[in-house]
Short mmCIF file of N, CA and C in Angstrom, two decimals:
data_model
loop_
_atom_site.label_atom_id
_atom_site.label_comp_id
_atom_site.label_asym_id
_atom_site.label_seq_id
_atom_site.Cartn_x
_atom_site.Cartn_y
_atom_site.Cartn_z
N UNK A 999 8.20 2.39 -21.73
CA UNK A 999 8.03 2.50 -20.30
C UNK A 999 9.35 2.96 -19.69
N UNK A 1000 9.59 4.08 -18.56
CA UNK A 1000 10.50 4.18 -18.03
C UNK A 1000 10.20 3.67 -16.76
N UNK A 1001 11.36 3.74 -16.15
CA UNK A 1001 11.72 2.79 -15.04
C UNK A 1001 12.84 3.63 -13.83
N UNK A 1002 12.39 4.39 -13.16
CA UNK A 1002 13.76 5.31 -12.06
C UNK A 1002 14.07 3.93 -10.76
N UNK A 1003 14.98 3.49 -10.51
CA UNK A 1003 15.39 2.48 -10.18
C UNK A 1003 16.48 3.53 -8.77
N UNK A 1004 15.54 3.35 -7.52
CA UNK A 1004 15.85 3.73 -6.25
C UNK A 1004 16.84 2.63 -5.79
N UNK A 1005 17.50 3.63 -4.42
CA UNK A 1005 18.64 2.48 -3.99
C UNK A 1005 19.91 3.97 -3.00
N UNK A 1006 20.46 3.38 -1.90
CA UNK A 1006 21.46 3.78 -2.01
C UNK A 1006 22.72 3.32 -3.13
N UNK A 1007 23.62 4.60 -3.40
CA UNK A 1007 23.93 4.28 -4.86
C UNK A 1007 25.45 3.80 -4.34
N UNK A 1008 26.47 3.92 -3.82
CA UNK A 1008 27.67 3.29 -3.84
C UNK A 1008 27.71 1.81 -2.91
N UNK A 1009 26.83 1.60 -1.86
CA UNK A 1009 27.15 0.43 -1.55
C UNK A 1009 26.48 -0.92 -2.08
N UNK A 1010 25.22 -0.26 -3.19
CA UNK A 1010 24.70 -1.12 -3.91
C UNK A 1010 25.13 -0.77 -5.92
N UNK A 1011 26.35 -0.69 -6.12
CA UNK A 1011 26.60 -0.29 -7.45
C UNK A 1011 26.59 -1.54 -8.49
N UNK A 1012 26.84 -2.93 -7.99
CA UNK A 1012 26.52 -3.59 -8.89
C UNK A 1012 25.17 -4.13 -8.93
N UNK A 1013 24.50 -4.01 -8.38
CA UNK A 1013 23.11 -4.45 -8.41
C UNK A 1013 22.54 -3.46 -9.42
N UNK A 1014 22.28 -2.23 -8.93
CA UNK A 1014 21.98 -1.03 -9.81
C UNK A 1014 22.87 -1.58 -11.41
N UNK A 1015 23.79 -1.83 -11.37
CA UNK A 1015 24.45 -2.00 -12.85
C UNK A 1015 23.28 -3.49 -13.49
N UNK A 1016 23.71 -4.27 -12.65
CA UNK A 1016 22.51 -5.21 -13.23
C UNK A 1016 21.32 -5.03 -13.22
N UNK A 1017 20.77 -4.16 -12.77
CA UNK A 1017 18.66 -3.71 -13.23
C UNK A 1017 19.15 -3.22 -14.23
N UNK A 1018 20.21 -2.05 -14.43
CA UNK A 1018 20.18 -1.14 -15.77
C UNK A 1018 20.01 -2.38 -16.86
N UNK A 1019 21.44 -3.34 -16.93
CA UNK A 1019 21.21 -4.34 -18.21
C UNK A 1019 19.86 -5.17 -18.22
N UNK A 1020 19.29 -5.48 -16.90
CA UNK A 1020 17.96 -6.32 -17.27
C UNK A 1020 17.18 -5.68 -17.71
N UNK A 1021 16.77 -4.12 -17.88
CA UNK A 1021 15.36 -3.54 -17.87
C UNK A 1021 15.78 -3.22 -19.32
N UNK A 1022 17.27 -2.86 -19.81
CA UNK A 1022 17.52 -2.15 -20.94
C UNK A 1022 17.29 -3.30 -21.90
N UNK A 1023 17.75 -4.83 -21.50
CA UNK A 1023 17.59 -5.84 -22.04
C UNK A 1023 15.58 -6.56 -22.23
N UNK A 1024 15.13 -5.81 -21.94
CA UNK A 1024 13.60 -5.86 -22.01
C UNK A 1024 12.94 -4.51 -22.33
N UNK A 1025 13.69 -4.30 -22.94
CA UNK A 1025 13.66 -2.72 -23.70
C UNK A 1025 12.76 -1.78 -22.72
N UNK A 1026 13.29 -1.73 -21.77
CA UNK A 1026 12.29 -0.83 -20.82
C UNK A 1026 13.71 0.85 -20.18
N UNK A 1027 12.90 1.74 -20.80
CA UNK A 1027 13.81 3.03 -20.10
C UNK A 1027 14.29 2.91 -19.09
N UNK A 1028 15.74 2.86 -18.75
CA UNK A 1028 16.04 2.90 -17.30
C UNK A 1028 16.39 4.17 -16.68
N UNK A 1029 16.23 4.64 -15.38
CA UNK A 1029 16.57 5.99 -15.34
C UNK A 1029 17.61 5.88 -14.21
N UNK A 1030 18.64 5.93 -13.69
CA UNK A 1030 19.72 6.01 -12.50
C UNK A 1030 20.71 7.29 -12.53
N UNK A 1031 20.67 7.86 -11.23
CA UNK A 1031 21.41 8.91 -11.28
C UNK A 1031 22.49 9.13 -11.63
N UNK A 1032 23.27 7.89 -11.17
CA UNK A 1032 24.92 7.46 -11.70
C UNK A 1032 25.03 7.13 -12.81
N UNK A 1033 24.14 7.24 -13.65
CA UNK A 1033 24.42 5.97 -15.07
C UNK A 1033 24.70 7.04 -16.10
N UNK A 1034 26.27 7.01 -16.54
CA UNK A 1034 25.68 7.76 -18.43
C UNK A 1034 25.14 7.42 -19.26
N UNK A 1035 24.53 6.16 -19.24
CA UNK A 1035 23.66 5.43 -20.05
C UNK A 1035 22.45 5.38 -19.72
N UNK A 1036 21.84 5.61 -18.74
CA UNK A 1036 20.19 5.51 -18.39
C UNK A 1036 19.79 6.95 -19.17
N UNK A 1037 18.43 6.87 -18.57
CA UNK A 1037 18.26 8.26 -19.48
C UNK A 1037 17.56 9.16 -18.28
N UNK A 1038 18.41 9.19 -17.26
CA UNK A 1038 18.46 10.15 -16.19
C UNK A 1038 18.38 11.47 -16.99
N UNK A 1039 17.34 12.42 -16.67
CA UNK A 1039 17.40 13.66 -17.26
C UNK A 1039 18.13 14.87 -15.96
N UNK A 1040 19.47 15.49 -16.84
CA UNK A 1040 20.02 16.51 -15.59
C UNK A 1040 19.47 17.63 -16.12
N UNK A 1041 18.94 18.30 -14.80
CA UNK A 1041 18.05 19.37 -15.33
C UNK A 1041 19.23 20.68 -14.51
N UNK A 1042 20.21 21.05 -15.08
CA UNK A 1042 21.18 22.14 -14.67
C UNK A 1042 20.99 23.65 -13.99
N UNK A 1043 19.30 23.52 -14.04
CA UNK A 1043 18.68 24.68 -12.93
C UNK A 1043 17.89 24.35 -12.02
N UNK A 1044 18.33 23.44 -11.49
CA UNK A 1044 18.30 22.62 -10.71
C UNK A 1044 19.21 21.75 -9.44
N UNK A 1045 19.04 21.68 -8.26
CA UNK A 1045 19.92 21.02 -7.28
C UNK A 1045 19.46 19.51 -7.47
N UNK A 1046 20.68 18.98 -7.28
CA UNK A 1046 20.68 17.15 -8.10
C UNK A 1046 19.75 16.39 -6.90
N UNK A 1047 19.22 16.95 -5.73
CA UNK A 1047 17.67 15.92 -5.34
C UNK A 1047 16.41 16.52 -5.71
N UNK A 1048 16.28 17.83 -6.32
CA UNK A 1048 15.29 18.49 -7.30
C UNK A 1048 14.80 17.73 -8.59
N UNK A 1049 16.39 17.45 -8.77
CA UNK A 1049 16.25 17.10 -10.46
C UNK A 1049 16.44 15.32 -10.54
N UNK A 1050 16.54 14.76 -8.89
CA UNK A 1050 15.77 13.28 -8.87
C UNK A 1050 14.55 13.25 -8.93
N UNK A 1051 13.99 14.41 -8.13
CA UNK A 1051 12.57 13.87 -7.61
C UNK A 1051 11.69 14.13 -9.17
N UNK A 1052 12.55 15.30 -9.94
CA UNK A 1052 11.84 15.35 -11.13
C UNK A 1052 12.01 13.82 -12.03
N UNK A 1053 12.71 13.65 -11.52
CA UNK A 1053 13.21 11.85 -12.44
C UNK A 1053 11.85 11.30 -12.20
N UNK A 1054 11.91 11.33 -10.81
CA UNK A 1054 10.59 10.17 -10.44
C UNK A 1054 9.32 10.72 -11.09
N UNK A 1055 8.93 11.79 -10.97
CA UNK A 1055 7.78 12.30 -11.64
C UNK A 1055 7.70 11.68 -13.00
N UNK A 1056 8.85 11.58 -13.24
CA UNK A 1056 8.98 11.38 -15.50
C UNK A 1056 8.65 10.28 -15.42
N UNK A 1057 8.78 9.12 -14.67
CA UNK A 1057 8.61 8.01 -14.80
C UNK A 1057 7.24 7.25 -14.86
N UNK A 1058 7.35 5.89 -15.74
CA UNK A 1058 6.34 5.06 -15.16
C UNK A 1058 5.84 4.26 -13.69
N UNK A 1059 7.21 4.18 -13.64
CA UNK A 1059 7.20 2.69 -12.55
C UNK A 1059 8.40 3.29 -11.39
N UNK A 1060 8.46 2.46 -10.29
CA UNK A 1060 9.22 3.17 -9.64
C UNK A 1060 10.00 2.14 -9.16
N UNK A 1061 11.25 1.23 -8.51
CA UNK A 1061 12.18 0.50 -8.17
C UNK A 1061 12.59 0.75 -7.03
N UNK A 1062 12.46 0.17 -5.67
CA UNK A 1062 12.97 0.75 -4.88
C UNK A 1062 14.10 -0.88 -4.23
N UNK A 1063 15.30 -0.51 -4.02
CA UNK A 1063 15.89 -1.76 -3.21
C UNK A 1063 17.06 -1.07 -1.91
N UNK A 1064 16.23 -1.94 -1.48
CA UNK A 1064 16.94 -1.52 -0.06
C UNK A 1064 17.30 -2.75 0.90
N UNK A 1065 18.62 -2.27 1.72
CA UNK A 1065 19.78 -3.05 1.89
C UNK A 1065 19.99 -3.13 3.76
N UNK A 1066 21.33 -2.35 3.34
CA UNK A 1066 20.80 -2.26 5.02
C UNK A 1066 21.34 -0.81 5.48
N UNK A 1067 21.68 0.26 4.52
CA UNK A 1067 22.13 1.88 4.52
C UNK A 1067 20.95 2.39 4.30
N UNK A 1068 21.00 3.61 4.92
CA UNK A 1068 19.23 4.65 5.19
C UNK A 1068 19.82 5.72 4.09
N UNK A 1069 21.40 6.24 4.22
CA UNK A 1069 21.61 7.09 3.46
C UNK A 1069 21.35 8.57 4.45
N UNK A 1070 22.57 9.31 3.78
CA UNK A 1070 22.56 10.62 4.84
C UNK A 1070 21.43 11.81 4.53
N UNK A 1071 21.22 12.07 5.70
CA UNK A 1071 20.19 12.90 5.77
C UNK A 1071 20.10 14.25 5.05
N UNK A 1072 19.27 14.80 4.38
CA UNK A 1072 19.17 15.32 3.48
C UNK A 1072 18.60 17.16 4.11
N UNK A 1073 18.30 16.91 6.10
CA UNK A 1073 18.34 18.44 6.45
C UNK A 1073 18.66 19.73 6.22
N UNK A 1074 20.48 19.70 6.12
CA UNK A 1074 21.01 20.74 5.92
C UNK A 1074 20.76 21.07 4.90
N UNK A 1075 20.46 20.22 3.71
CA UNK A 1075 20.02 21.18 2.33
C UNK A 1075 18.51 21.62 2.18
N UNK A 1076 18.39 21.74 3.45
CA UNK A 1076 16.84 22.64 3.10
C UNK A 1076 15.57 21.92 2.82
N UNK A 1077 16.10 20.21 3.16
CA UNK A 1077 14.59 19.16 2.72
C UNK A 1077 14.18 18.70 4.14
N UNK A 1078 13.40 17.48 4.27
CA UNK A 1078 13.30 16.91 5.22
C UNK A 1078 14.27 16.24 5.97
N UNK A 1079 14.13 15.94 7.08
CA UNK A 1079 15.67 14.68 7.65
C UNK A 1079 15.26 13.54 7.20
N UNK A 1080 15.38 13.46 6.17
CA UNK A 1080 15.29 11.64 5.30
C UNK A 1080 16.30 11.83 4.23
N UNK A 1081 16.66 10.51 3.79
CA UNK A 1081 17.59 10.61 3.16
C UNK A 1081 17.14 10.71 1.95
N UNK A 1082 17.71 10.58 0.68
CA UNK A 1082 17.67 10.69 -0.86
C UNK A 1082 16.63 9.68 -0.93
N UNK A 1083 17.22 8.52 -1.01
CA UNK A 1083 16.25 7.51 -0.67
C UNK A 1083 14.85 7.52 -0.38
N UNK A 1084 14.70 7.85 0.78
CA UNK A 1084 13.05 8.10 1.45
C UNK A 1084 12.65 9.31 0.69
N UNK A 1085 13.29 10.41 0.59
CA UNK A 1085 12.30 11.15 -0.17
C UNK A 1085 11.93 11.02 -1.58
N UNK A 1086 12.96 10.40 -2.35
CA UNK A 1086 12.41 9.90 -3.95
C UNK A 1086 10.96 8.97 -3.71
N UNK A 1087 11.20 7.90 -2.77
CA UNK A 1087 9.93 6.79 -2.94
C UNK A 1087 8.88 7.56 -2.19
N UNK A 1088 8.57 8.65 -1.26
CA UNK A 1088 7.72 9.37 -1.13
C UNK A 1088 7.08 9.99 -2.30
N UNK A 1089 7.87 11.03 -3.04
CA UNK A 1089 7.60 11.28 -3.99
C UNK A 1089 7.00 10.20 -4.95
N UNK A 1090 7.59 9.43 -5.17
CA UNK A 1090 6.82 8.54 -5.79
C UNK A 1090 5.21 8.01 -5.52
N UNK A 1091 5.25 7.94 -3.91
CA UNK A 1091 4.09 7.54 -3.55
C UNK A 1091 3.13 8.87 -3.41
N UNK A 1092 2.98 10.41 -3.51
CA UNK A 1092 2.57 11.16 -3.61
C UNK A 1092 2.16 11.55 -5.01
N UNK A 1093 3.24 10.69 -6.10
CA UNK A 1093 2.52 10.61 -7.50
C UNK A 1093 1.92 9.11 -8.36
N UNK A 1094 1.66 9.38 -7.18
CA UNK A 1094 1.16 7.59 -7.68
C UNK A 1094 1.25 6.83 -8.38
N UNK A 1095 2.84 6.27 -8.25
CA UNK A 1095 3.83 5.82 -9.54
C UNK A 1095 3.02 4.31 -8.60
N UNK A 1096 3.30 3.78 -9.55
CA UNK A 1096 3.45 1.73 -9.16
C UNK A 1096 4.65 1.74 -7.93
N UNK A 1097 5.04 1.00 -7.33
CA UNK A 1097 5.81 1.39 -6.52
C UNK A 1097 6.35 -1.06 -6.35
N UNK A 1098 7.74 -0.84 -6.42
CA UNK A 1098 8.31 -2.24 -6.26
C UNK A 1098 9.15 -2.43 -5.42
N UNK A 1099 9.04 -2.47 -4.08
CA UNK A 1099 10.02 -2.82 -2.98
C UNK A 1099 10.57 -3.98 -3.03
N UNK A 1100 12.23 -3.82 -3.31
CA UNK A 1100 12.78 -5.07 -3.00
C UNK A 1100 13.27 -4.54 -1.44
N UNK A 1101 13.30 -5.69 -0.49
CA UNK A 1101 14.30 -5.60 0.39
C UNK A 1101 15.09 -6.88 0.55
N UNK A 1102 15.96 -6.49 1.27
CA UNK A 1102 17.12 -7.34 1.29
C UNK A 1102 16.83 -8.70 2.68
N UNK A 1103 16.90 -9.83 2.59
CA UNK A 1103 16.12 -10.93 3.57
C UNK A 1103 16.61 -10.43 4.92
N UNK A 1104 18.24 -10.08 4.80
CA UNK A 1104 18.63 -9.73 6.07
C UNK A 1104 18.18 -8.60 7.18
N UNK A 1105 17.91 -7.56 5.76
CA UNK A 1105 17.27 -6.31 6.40
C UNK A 1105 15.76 -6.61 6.82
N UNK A 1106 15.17 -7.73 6.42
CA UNK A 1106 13.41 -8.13 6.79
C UNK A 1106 13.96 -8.43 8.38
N UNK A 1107 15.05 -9.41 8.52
CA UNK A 1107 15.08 -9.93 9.81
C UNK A 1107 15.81 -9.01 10.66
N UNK A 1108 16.49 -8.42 10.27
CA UNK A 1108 16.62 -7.17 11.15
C UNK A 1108 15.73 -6.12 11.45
N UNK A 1109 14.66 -5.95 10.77
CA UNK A 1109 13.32 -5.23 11.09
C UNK A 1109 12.07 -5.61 12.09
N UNK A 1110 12.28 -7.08 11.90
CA UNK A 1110 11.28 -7.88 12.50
C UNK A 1110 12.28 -7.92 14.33
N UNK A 1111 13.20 -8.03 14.31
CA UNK A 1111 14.06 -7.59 15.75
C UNK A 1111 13.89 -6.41 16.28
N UNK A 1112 14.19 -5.37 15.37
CA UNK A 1112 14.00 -3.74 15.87
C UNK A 1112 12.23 -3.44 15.99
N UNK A 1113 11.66 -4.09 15.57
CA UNK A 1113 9.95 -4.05 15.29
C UNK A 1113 9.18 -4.12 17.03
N UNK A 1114 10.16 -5.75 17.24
CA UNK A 1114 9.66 -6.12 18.63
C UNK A 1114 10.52 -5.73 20.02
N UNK A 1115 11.44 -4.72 19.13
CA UNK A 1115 12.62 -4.79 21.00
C UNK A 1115 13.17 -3.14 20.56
N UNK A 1116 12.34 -2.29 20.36
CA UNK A 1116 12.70 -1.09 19.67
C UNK A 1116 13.04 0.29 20.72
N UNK A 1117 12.63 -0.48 22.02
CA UNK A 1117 12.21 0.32 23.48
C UNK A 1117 13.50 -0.09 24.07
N UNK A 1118 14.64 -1.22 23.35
CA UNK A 1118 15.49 -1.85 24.42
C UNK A 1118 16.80 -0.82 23.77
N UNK A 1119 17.67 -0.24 24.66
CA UNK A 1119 18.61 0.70 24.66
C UNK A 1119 19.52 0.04 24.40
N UNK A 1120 19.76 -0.96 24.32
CA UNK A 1120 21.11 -1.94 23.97
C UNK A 1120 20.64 -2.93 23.09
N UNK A 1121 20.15 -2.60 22.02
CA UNK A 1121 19.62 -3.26 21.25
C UNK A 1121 20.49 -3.27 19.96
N UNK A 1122 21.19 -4.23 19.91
CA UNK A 1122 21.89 -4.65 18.46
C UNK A 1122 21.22 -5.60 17.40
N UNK A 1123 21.94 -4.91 16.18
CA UNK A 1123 21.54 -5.94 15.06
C UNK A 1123 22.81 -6.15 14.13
N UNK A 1124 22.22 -7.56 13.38
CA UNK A 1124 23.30 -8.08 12.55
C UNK A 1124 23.68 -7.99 11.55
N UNK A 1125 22.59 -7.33 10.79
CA UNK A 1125 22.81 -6.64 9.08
C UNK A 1125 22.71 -4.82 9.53
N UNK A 1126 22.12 -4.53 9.47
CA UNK A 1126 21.64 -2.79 9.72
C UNK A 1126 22.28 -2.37 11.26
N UNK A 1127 23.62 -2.88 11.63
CA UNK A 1127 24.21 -2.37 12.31
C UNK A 1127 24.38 -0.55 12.98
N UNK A 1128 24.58 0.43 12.29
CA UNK A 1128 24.75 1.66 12.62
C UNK A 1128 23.02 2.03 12.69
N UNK A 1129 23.27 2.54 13.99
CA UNK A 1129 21.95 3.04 14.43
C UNK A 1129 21.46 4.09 13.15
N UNK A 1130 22.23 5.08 12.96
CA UNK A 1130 21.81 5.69 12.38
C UNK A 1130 21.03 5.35 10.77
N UNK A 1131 21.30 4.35 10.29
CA UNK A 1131 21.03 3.51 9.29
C UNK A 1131 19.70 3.15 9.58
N UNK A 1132 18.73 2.93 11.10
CA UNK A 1132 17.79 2.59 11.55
C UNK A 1132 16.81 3.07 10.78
N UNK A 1133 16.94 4.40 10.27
CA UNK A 1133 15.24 5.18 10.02
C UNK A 1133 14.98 4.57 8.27
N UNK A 1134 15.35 3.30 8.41
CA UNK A 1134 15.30 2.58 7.05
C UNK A 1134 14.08 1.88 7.41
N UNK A 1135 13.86 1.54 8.43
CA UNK A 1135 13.04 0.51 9.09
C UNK A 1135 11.61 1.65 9.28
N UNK A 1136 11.74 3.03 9.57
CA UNK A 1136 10.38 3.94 9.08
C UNK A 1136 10.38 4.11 7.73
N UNK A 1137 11.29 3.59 6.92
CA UNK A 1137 10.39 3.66 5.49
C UNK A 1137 9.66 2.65 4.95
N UNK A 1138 10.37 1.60 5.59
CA UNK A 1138 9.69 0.01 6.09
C UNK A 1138 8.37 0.44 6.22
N UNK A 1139 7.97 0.61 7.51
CA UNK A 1139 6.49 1.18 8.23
C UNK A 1139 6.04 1.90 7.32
N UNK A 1140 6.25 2.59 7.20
CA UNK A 1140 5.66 3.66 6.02
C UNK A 1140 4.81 2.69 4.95
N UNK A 1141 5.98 2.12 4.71
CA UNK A 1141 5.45 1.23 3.38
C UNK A 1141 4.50 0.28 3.23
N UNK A 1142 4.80 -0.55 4.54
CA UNK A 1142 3.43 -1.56 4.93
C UNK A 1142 1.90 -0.57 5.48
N UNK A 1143 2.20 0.31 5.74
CA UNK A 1143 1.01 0.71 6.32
C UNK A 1143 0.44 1.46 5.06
N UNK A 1144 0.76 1.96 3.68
CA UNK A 1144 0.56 2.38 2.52
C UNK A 1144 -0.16 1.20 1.96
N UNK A 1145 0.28 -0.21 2.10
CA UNK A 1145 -0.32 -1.31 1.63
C UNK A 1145 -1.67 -1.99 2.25
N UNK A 1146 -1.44 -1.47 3.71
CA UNK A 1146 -2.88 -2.68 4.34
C UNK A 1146 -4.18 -1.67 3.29
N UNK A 1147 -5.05 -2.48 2.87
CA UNK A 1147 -6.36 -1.77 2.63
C UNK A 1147 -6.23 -0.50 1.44
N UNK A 1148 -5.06 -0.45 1.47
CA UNK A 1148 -5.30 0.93 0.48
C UNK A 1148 -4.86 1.06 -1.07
N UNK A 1149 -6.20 2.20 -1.65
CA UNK A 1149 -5.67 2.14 -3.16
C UNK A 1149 -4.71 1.81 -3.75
N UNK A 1150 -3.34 2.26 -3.08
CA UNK A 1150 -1.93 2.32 -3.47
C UNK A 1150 -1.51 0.51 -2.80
N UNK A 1151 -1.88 0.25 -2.70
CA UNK A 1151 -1.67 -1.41 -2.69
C UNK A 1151 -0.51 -2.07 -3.16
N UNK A 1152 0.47 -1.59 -2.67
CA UNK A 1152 1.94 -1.21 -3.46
C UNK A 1152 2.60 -2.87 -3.10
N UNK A 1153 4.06 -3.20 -3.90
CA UNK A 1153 4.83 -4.44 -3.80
C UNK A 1153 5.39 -4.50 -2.86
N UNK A 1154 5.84 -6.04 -2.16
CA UNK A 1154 7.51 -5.79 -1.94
C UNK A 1154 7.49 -6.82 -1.76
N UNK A 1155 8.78 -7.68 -2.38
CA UNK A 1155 9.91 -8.83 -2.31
C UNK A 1155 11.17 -8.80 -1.61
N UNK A 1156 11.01 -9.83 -1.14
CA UNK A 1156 12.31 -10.32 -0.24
C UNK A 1156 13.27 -10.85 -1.09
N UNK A 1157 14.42 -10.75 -1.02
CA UNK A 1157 15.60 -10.73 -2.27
C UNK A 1157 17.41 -11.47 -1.61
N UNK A 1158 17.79 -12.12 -1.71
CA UNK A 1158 19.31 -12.24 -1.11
C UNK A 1158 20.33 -11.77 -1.54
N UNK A 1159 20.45 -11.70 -2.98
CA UNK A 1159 21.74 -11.53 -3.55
C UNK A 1159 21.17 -10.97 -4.86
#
């Protein structure tokens, strides 16, 4: 079984280091973009969110953990305005991988704030601070509304540390 294990990648690097040893330690393929040890395939005719989204395709299962970074927008190179992030677990959900949302407890309660006061212009939060970090909370939505009622009946866990 492989395993592509989503995430922004530098402000979550030891977490990502620990799925690699748990999944490798349950003999399950791990795939991470950063890792010389996963078995990330670089496909060299290819631009490196081409040759993610081909990651996700290769895969069984899909990992997604998210924190409280959206990750920079991915426009100027010719994709959608979502970040790396949102477009891998799209992809994923357009190939109808299994799909495992962790989120982070802080980022639930910072969602459930921006959820109900999203109209208020002076609206701060305490984990997911930079506005721009916000459109984490439409992959949120995205995600629950993929789950009510439907085939894709996908995960997600609340997580601290």
């Amino acid at each position: 079984m492989r395993v592509f294990i989503c995430s922004t990648c530098y402000d979550l690097v030891d977490l990502r280091a620990e799925l690699e040893v748990f999944f490798r330690e349950a003999a399950v393929e791990v795939v991470l973009s950063e890792s010389m040890t996963s078995e990330f395939q670089v496909m060299p005719d290819r631009n490196s969110i081409e040759t993610c989204l081909a990651n996700v395709r290769n895969c069984d299962e899909f990992v997604i953990i998210l924190s409280n970074r959206y990750g920079p927008s991915l426009a100027k190179a010719g994709f959608d305005d979502l970040s790396a992030t949102h477009l891998e677990y799209r992809e994923a959900v357009k190939h109808n991988k299994p799909i495992r949302v962790f989120v982070r407890d802080r980022l639930e309660a910072d969602y459930t704030v921006w959820k109900y006061n999203q109209k208020k212009p002076a609206l701060e939060l305490s984990w997911c601070r930079e506005k721009r970090d916000w459109k984490i909370f439409d992959l949120l939505e995205e995600h629950r509304a993929l789950s009510k009622g439907s085939a894709k009946n996908n995960w997600l866990w609340l997580y601290r540390d």
